[in-house]
Short mmCIF file of C-alpha atoms and ligand atoms in Angstrom, two decimals:
data_model
loop_
_atom_site.label_atom_id
_atom_site.label_comp_id
_atom_site.label_asym_id
_atom_site.label_seq_id
_atom_site.Cartn_x
_atom_site.Cartn_y
_atom_site.Cartn_z
CA MET A 1 43.44 -93.94 34.10
CA THR A 2 45.90 -96.87 33.39
CA ASP A 3 44.78 -100.09 33.82
CA GLN A 4 46.98 -100.98 36.82
CA LYS A 5 45.38 -101.99 40.06
CA ARG A 6 44.57 -98.98 42.22
CA VAL A 7 44.51 -98.91 45.85
CA PHE A 8 43.49 -96.01 48.04
CA SER A 9 43.33 -95.23 51.69
CA GLY A 10 42.92 -92.46 54.36
CA MET A 11 44.04 -91.14 57.56
CA GLN A 12 42.26 -88.47 59.70
CA PRO A 13 44.38 -85.17 60.81
CA THR A 14 43.53 -86.14 64.39
CA GLY A 15 46.24 -86.33 67.04
CA ASP A 16 50.06 -87.45 66.33
CA PRO A 17 50.02 -90.81 64.10
CA HIS A 18 51.71 -93.67 66.07
CA VAL A 19 53.35 -97.17 65.70
CA GLY A 20 50.08 -98.65 65.61
CA ASN A 21 49.48 -96.07 62.11
CA VAL A 22 52.74 -97.63 60.85
CA ILE A 23 52.24 -100.98 61.48
CA GLY A 24 48.78 -101.60 60.57
CA ALA A 25 48.59 -99.21 57.71
CA LEU A 26 51.20 -96.85 56.32
CA SER A 27 53.69 -99.79 55.93
CA ASN A 28 51.42 -101.15 53.77
CA TRP A 29 51.24 -97.74 52.06
CA VAL A 30 54.98 -97.70 51.61
CA ARG A 31 54.77 -101.12 50.13
CA MET A 32 52.20 -101.03 47.74
CA GLN A 33 53.48 -98.25 45.71
CA ASP A 34 55.85 -100.85 44.08
CA GLU A 35 52.79 -102.77 43.01
CA TYR A 36 50.10 -100.82 42.33
CA ASP A 37 48.73 -97.04 41.51
CA THR A 38 48.50 -95.51 45.00
CA ILE A 39 45.86 -92.84 46.14
CA TYR A 40 46.14 -91.38 49.42
CA CYS A 41 44.53 -88.96 51.40
CA VAL A 42 44.52 -86.85 54.41
CA VAL A 43 40.78 -87.28 55.48
CA ASP A 44 40.43 -83.52 56.79
CA LEU A 45 36.66 -83.60 56.11
CA HIS A 46 36.26 -86.79 58.54
CA ALA A 47 38.41 -85.20 61.33
CA MET A 48 35.30 -82.42 61.30
CA THR A 49 32.80 -85.36 63.08
CA ALA A 50 34.61 -85.09 66.53
CA PRO A 51 34.54 -81.69 68.11
CA TYR A 52 37.88 -79.56 67.03
CA ASP A 53 39.71 -76.19 67.19
CA PRO A 54 39.99 -74.78 63.31
CA ALA A 55 43.58 -73.57 63.98
CA ASN A 56 44.62 -77.44 65.35
CA LEU A 57 43.06 -79.06 62.07
CA ARG A 58 45.12 -76.72 60.08
CA ARG A 59 48.20 -77.43 61.80
CA GLU A 60 47.55 -81.24 62.35
CA ARG A 61 46.48 -81.93 58.77
CA ALA A 62 49.85 -80.16 57.27
CA ASP A 63 51.82 -82.34 59.99
CA LEU A 64 49.98 -85.42 59.02
CA ALA A 65 50.97 -84.97 55.39
CA LYS A 66 54.59 -84.27 56.16
CA MET A 67 54.66 -87.43 58.29
CA ILE A 68 53.00 -89.67 55.69
CA LEU A 69 55.84 -88.53 53.08
CA ALA A 70 58.45 -89.35 56.11
CA ALA A 71 57.34 -92.53 56.06
CA GLY A 72 57.92 -93.15 52.74
CA VAL A 73 55.15 -92.31 50.66
CA ASP A 74 56.66 -91.03 47.46
CA PRO A 75 55.12 -88.05 45.40
CA GLU A 76 56.77 -89.57 42.27
CA ARG A 77 55.13 -92.52 42.42
CA SER A 78 51.46 -91.90 44.80
CA LEU A 79 48.83 -89.01 45.19
CA LEU A 80 48.40 -87.47 48.48
CA TYR A 81 46.33 -84.70 48.81
CA TYR A 82 43.86 -83.44 51.01
CA GLN A 83 40.30 -84.98 50.94
CA SER A 84 38.60 -81.55 51.21
CA GLU A 85 40.60 -80.03 47.96
CA VAL A 86 38.60 -82.99 46.00
CA PRO A 87 34.69 -82.00 46.53
CA GLN A 88 33.68 -84.85 44.45
CA HIS A 89 34.05 -87.41 47.16
CA VAL A 90 31.37 -85.18 48.84
CA GLU A 91 29.42 -85.20 46.08
CA LEU A 92 29.32 -89.01 45.84
CA ALA A 93 28.67 -89.58 49.47
CA TRP A 94 25.47 -87.80 48.72
CA ILE A 95 24.73 -90.33 45.78
CA LEU A 96 25.57 -93.25 47.87
CA SER A 97 23.74 -91.60 50.90
CA THR A 98 20.66 -92.33 49.04
CA LEU A 99 21.31 -96.01 49.15
CA THR A 100 22.08 -96.24 52.83
CA GLY A 101 19.60 -97.56 55.57
CA VAL A 102 20.02 -95.08 58.63
CA GLY A 103 19.60 -98.43 60.91
CA HIS A 104 22.55 -99.78 59.33
CA LEU A 105 24.76 -96.54 60.14
CA GLU A 106 23.36 -96.33 63.85
CA ARG A 107 24.40 -100.26 64.10
CA MET A 108 27.94 -99.51 63.48
CA THR A 109 30.75 -99.82 65.96
CA GLN A 110 32.23 -96.53 65.83
CA PHE A 111 29.61 -94.72 65.71
CA LYS A 112 27.75 -96.34 69.00
CA GLU A 113 31.39 -95.72 70.21
CA LYS A 114 31.64 -92.04 69.46
CA ALA A 115 28.22 -91.21 69.52
CA ASP A 116 28.42 -92.26 73.27
CA MET A 117 31.19 -89.56 73.81
CA GLY A 118 28.56 -86.86 72.96
CA GLY A 119 27.69 -85.06 70.00
CA GLN A 120 25.11 -87.62 67.75
CA THR A 121 25.71 -85.49 64.60
CA LEU A 122 24.62 -85.94 61.27
CA GLY A 123 27.94 -85.98 60.05
CA LEU A 124 29.26 -88.69 62.63
CA LEU A 125 26.36 -90.72 61.00
CA ALA A 126 27.07 -90.12 57.90
CA TYR A 127 31.05 -90.87 58.27
CA PRO A 128 30.98 -94.28 56.57
CA VAL A 129 29.18 -93.05 53.72
CA LEU A 130 31.92 -90.62 53.34
CA GLN A 131 34.57 -93.26 53.69
CA ALA A 132 33.30 -95.57 51.23
CA ALA A 133 32.57 -92.44 48.62
CA ASP A 134 36.63 -91.83 49.09
CA ILE A 135 37.31 -95.37 48.40
CA LEU A 136 34.75 -95.62 45.29
CA ILE A 137 35.62 -92.66 43.74
CA HIS A 138 38.74 -93.73 42.38
CA ARG A 139 37.27 -97.12 41.52
CA VAL A 140 40.53 -98.87 43.55
CA HIS A 141 40.82 -102.53 43.78
CA ALA A 142 42.01 -102.72 47.59
CA VAL A 143 42.26 -100.43 50.51
CA PRO A 144 45.50 -100.96 53.18
CA VAL A 145 43.95 -100.46 56.91
CA GLY A 146 44.06 -101.67 60.28
CA ASN A 147 41.72 -104.36 61.51
CA ASP A 148 39.38 -101.71 63.19
CA GLN A 149 38.34 -100.42 59.64
CA ALA A 150 36.76 -103.93 58.47
CA GLN A 151 33.00 -102.71 59.36
CA HIS A 152 33.63 -99.67 56.88
CA LEU A 153 35.39 -101.46 54.38
CA GLU A 154 32.00 -104.32 54.65
CA LEU A 155 29.61 -101.06 54.05
CA THR A 156 31.88 -99.92 51.12
CA ARG A 157 31.32 -102.91 49.52
CA ASP A 158 27.85 -103.40 49.97
CA LEU A 159 27.17 -99.87 48.55
CA ALA A 160 29.32 -100.54 45.52
CA GLU A 161 27.23 -103.82 45.22
CA ARG A 162 23.98 -101.93 45.55
CA PHE A 163 24.80 -98.78 43.38
CA ASN A 164 26.10 -101.59 40.64
CA SER A 165 22.90 -103.62 40.73
CA ARG A 166 20.56 -100.85 41.03
CA PHE A 167 22.45 -98.52 37.97
CA GLY A 168 24.87 -100.87 36.24
CA HIS A 169 28.15 -101.66 36.82
CA VAL A 170 30.62 -98.58 37.66
CA PHE A 171 32.58 -99.79 40.54
CA PRO A 172 34.90 -102.51 41.26
CA ILE A 173 34.28 -104.29 44.49
CA PRO A 174 37.40 -103.15 47.08
CA GLU A 175 39.31 -105.82 48.97
CA ARG A 176 40.45 -104.93 52.38
CA ILE A 177 44.27 -105.37 52.99
CA THR A 178 45.37 -105.95 56.51
CA PRO A 179 48.92 -106.91 57.72
CA GLU A 180 48.70 -110.32 59.24
CA ILE A 181 50.76 -109.64 62.10
CA GLY A 182 50.27 -105.94 63.88
CA ALA A 183 46.95 -105.30 62.16
CA ARG A 184 45.81 -104.42 65.84
CA VAL A 185 48.56 -102.91 67.84
CA MET A 186 47.83 -102.64 71.54
CA SER A 187 47.90 -100.04 73.83
CA LEU A 188 51.24 -100.17 75.80
CA ALA A 189 49.16 -98.89 79.45
CA ASP A 190 46.37 -101.16 78.81
CA PRO A 191 47.14 -104.49 76.25
CA THR A 192 43.37 -105.40 75.96
CA SER A 193 42.54 -102.34 73.83
CA LYS A 194 43.20 -100.76 70.96
CA MET A 195 46.65 -98.46 70.48
CA SER A 196 44.93 -95.22 69.60
CA LYS A 197 45.50 -91.45 68.76
CA SER A 198 42.51 -90.31 70.97
CA ASP A 199 43.87 -92.50 74.42
CA PRO A 200 44.29 -89.79 77.02
CA SER A 201 47.28 -91.54 77.97
CA LEU A 202 50.37 -90.18 76.62
CA LYS A 203 52.12 -93.65 78.01
CA SER A 204 49.95 -95.77 75.92
CA ARG A 205 51.62 -94.94 72.28
CA ILE A 206 54.88 -94.58 70.56
CA LEU A 207 54.41 -91.34 68.42
CA LEU A 208 56.84 -91.28 65.20
CA THR A 209 58.27 -87.85 66.71
CA ASP A 210 58.83 -89.35 70.21
CA SER A 211 62.80 -89.10 71.06
CA THR A 212 64.69 -92.15 71.84
CA ASP A 213 64.60 -91.40 75.43
CA GLN A 214 61.16 -91.08 75.25
CA ILE A 215 60.47 -94.26 73.26
CA MET A 216 62.76 -96.20 75.84
CA LYS A 217 60.64 -94.78 78.78
CA LYS A 218 57.49 -95.66 77.11
CA VAL A 219 58.23 -99.43 76.59
CA LYS A 220 59.87 -99.78 79.81
CA SER A 221 56.55 -98.67 81.58
CA ALA A 222 54.51 -101.06 79.46
CA VAL A 223 52.11 -102.89 80.99
CA THR A 224 53.09 -106.64 81.22
CA ASP A 225 51.90 -110.15 82.37
CA THR A 226 52.47 -112.00 85.41
CA GLY A 227 55.56 -114.29 84.96
CA THR A 228 58.92 -113.74 83.54
CA GLU A 229 58.87 -115.60 80.51
CA VAL A 230 58.72 -113.98 77.17
CA ALA A 231 55.91 -116.20 75.20
CA PHE A 232 53.79 -115.21 72.46
CA ASP A 233 50.04 -116.08 73.57
CA TRP A 234 47.19 -113.18 73.61
CA GLU A 235 45.49 -115.51 75.93
CA ASP A 236 47.75 -115.12 79.08
CA LYS A 237 50.30 -112.67 77.73
CA PRO A 238 48.41 -109.76 76.02
CA GLY A 239 50.92 -107.23 76.82
CA ILE A 240 54.31 -109.39 76.43
CA SER A 241 52.55 -110.49 72.79
CA ASN A 242 51.82 -106.93 71.61
CA LEU A 243 55.51 -106.02 72.68
CA LEU A 244 56.63 -108.90 70.33
CA GLU A 245 54.40 -107.88 67.39
CA ILE A 246 55.93 -104.45 67.44
CA PHE A 247 59.65 -105.97 67.67
CA SER A 248 59.21 -108.63 65.40
CA PHE A 249 58.12 -105.27 62.79
CA PHE A 250 60.72 -103.19 63.41
CA SER A 251 63.48 -105.47 63.41
CA ASP A 252 62.17 -107.69 60.83
CA ARG A 253 62.57 -111.00 62.32
CA SER A 254 60.24 -114.03 63.10
CA ILE A 255 58.20 -113.77 66.38
CA ASP A 256 59.74 -117.35 67.05
CA ASP A 257 63.04 -116.11 66.37
CA LEU A 258 62.45 -113.46 69.01
CA VAL A 259 60.92 -115.76 71.31
CA SER A 260 63.71 -118.46 71.06
CA GLU A 261 66.31 -115.49 71.59
CA TYR A 262 64.18 -113.58 74.52
CA GLY A 263 62.08 -116.50 75.65
CA ALA A 264 64.16 -116.72 79.47
CA SER A 265 66.52 -113.26 79.39
CA GLY A 266 63.52 -111.83 81.48
CA TYR A 267 61.41 -108.81 80.84
CA GLY A 268 63.99 -105.89 81.78
CA ALA A 269 66.37 -107.11 78.98
CA PHE A 270 63.41 -108.01 76.52
CA LYS A 271 61.72 -104.27 76.91
CA VAL A 272 65.38 -102.55 76.16
CA ALA A 273 66.21 -104.63 73.11
CA VAL A 274 62.25 -103.94 72.03
CA GLY A 275 62.76 -99.96 72.88
CA GLU A 276 66.20 -100.09 70.96
CA ALA A 277 64.44 -101.81 67.99
CA VAL A 278 61.87 -99.33 67.69
CA ALA A 279 64.04 -96.20 68.06
CA GLU A 280 66.00 -97.35 65.40
CA GLY A 281 63.22 -98.09 63.28
CA LEU A 282 61.65 -94.90 63.74
CA LYS A 283 64.64 -92.92 63.08
CA PRO A 284 64.76 -92.30 59.54
CA ILE A 285 61.11 -91.24 59.83
CA ARG A 286 61.62 -88.76 62.14
CA ASP A 287 64.62 -87.43 60.42
CA ALA A 288 63.26 -87.03 57.03
CA TYR A 289 60.33 -85.21 58.92
CA GLU A 290 62.38 -82.95 60.68
CA GLY A 291 64.27 -82.05 57.17
CA MET A 292 60.91 -81.70 55.20
CA SER A 293 59.65 -77.71 54.71
CA ASP A 294 56.06 -76.95 54.70
CA ALA A 295 56.65 -75.37 51.33
CA GLU A 296 57.60 -78.86 50.09
CA VAL A 297 54.51 -80.74 51.37
CA GLY A 298 52.44 -77.94 50.24
CA GLU A 299 53.60 -78.02 46.74
CA VAL A 300 52.83 -82.12 46.53
CA MET A 301 49.46 -81.42 48.45
CA ALA A 302 48.16 -78.95 45.48
CA SER A 303 49.65 -81.01 42.52
CA SER A 304 48.44 -84.26 43.83
CA ALA A 305 44.75 -82.83 44.10
CA THR A 306 44.67 -81.32 40.94
CA ARG A 307 45.25 -84.97 39.12
CA ALA A 308 42.92 -86.15 41.58
CA ARG A 309 40.28 -83.94 40.76
CA GLU A 310 40.58 -85.09 37.38
CA MET A 311 40.38 -88.55 37.95
CA ALA A 312 37.61 -88.52 40.67
CA ASP A 313 35.44 -86.56 37.59
CA GLY A 314 36.13 -89.31 35.34
CA THR A 315 34.44 -91.46 37.67
CA MET A 316 31.43 -88.75 38.29
CA THR A 317 30.73 -88.89 34.71
CA PHE A 318 30.05 -91.91 34.89
CA VAL A 319 27.81 -91.66 38.00
CA ARG A 320 25.88 -88.92 36.87
CA GLU A 321 25.01 -90.40 33.64
CA SER A 322 23.65 -93.83 35.46
CA VAL A 323 21.90 -92.17 37.96
CA GLY A 324 20.01 -89.98 35.72
CA LEU A 325 21.97 -86.56 36.34
CA ALA A 326 23.32 -86.36 32.93
P1 AMP B 1 43.44 -93.28 62.75
O1 AMP B 1 44.47 -93.88 63.84
O2 AMP B 1 42.25 -94.00 63.46
O3 AMP B 1 43.40 -92.48 62.02
O4 AMP B 1 43.72 -94.41 61.65
C1 AMP B 1 44.82 -94.46 60.49
C2 AMP B 1 44.92 -95.76 60.24
O5 AMP B 1 45.82 -96.80 61.10
C3 AMP B 1 43.74 -96.87 59.95
O6 AMP B 1 44.07 -97.59 58.68
C4 AMP B 1 43.76 -97.87 61.18
O7 AMP B 1 43.47 -99.03 60.65
C5 AMP B 1 44.94 -97.83 61.45
N1 AMP B 1 45.44 -98.32 62.99
C6 AMP B 1 44.84 -97.09 63.42
N2 AMP B 1 45.11 -97.99 64.88
C7 AMP B 1 45.78 -99.05 64.52
C8 AMP B 1 46.31 -100.08 65.62
N3 AMP B 1 46.13 -99.69 67.00
N4 AMP B 1 46.79 -100.85 65.18
C9 AMP B 1 47.12 -101.10 63.60
N5 AMP B 1 46.66 -100.75 62.67
C10 AMP B 1 45.97 -99.24 63.16
N1 LIG B 2 37.97 -94.22 59.37
C1 LIG B 2 39.32 -94.27 58.52
C2 LIG B 2 40.23 -94.08 59.80
O1 LIG B 2 39.49 -94.12 61.05
C3 LIG B 2 39.95 -93.11 57.83
C4 LIG B 2 39.56 -93.29 56.27
C5 LIG B 2 38.76 -92.48 55.92
C6 LIG B 2 39.89 -94.04 55.23
N2 LIG B 2 38.51 -92.65 54.62
C7 LIG B 2 38.97 -93.84 54.45
C8 LIG B 2 40.48 -95.24 55.37
C9 LIG B 2 39.26 -94.46 53.17
C10 LIG B 2 40.74 -95.79 54.03
C11 LIG B 2 40.03 -95.82 52.89
O2 LIG B 2 41.22 -94.83 59.99
#
């Protein structure tokens, strides 16, 4: 391992990635390659904590890997692998689970939300412990994620501190890196809830594979607010504010700048401009995705996993010694 600072992040292969994933997470994954040793993971074991179909999981895993590469994660500079191919994640998760209170896990927002949808399995309860192991196994310093992962990151930091004080210093305490704009992209169908892969309404989100036509339609049908003025005001104009953030990201212009240009142009013209910016911004990703073969992706995943296993085993050597298993 080099002395350069490391980052890790993961994404679940459940459903197609959308602009919220790009703005909140993937864009940081790509950007951070310039500054850090970057390690990224398609967290297939996490995807098994919700009801799923094996054939779908196999396909979605490969699709997500291809999408991450298409979005600009560069295999020359980053590791990108399937979580299940590096079994040390699970080994460390077991050890961390012995330091985790069941009550703490039961109180976590994601568990409560998902458990309400049925299926209170041990896997779902233990989900955040596996996530902590994903991060700690590589002893990283930073984790680029959207706002929704704040609680999971707190648990990870907590477990790292607990481990270090009980067994000696092994883990750095990782920081959460969240973008200032777009840490929480909202649903186009309901701007008071998060844009999410699991929302039953397809109009709620723009997929990275959507055609220009589909993007224009979805933006035009986005729920907006009363009035006609394009203004950045999350209280009174959540729909317009959400579109402004998305627009700002894809046009690389400040919100103030956009408001001064579109403030009085009416929602219709504003939405056309937003749709065009999104379509243009996603085009390179879509093109790269379509141009990449499954075999190419398979090779990247296999060689990264080999390297990641070696790195993870380095950490586990310290961990096993510290806890009395070696
Ligand atoms: P998920 O879609 O839950 O697998 O999340 C993958 C990554 O995208 C995580 O880092 C999330 O924090 C981020 N993310 C997911 N949905 C959004 C959203 N609506 N806005 C911003 N970031 C998001
Ligand atoms: N829980 C994360 C999500 O839903 C996915 C994830 C799993 C993750 N392991 C991780 C994110 C480690 C960052 C680091 O988006």
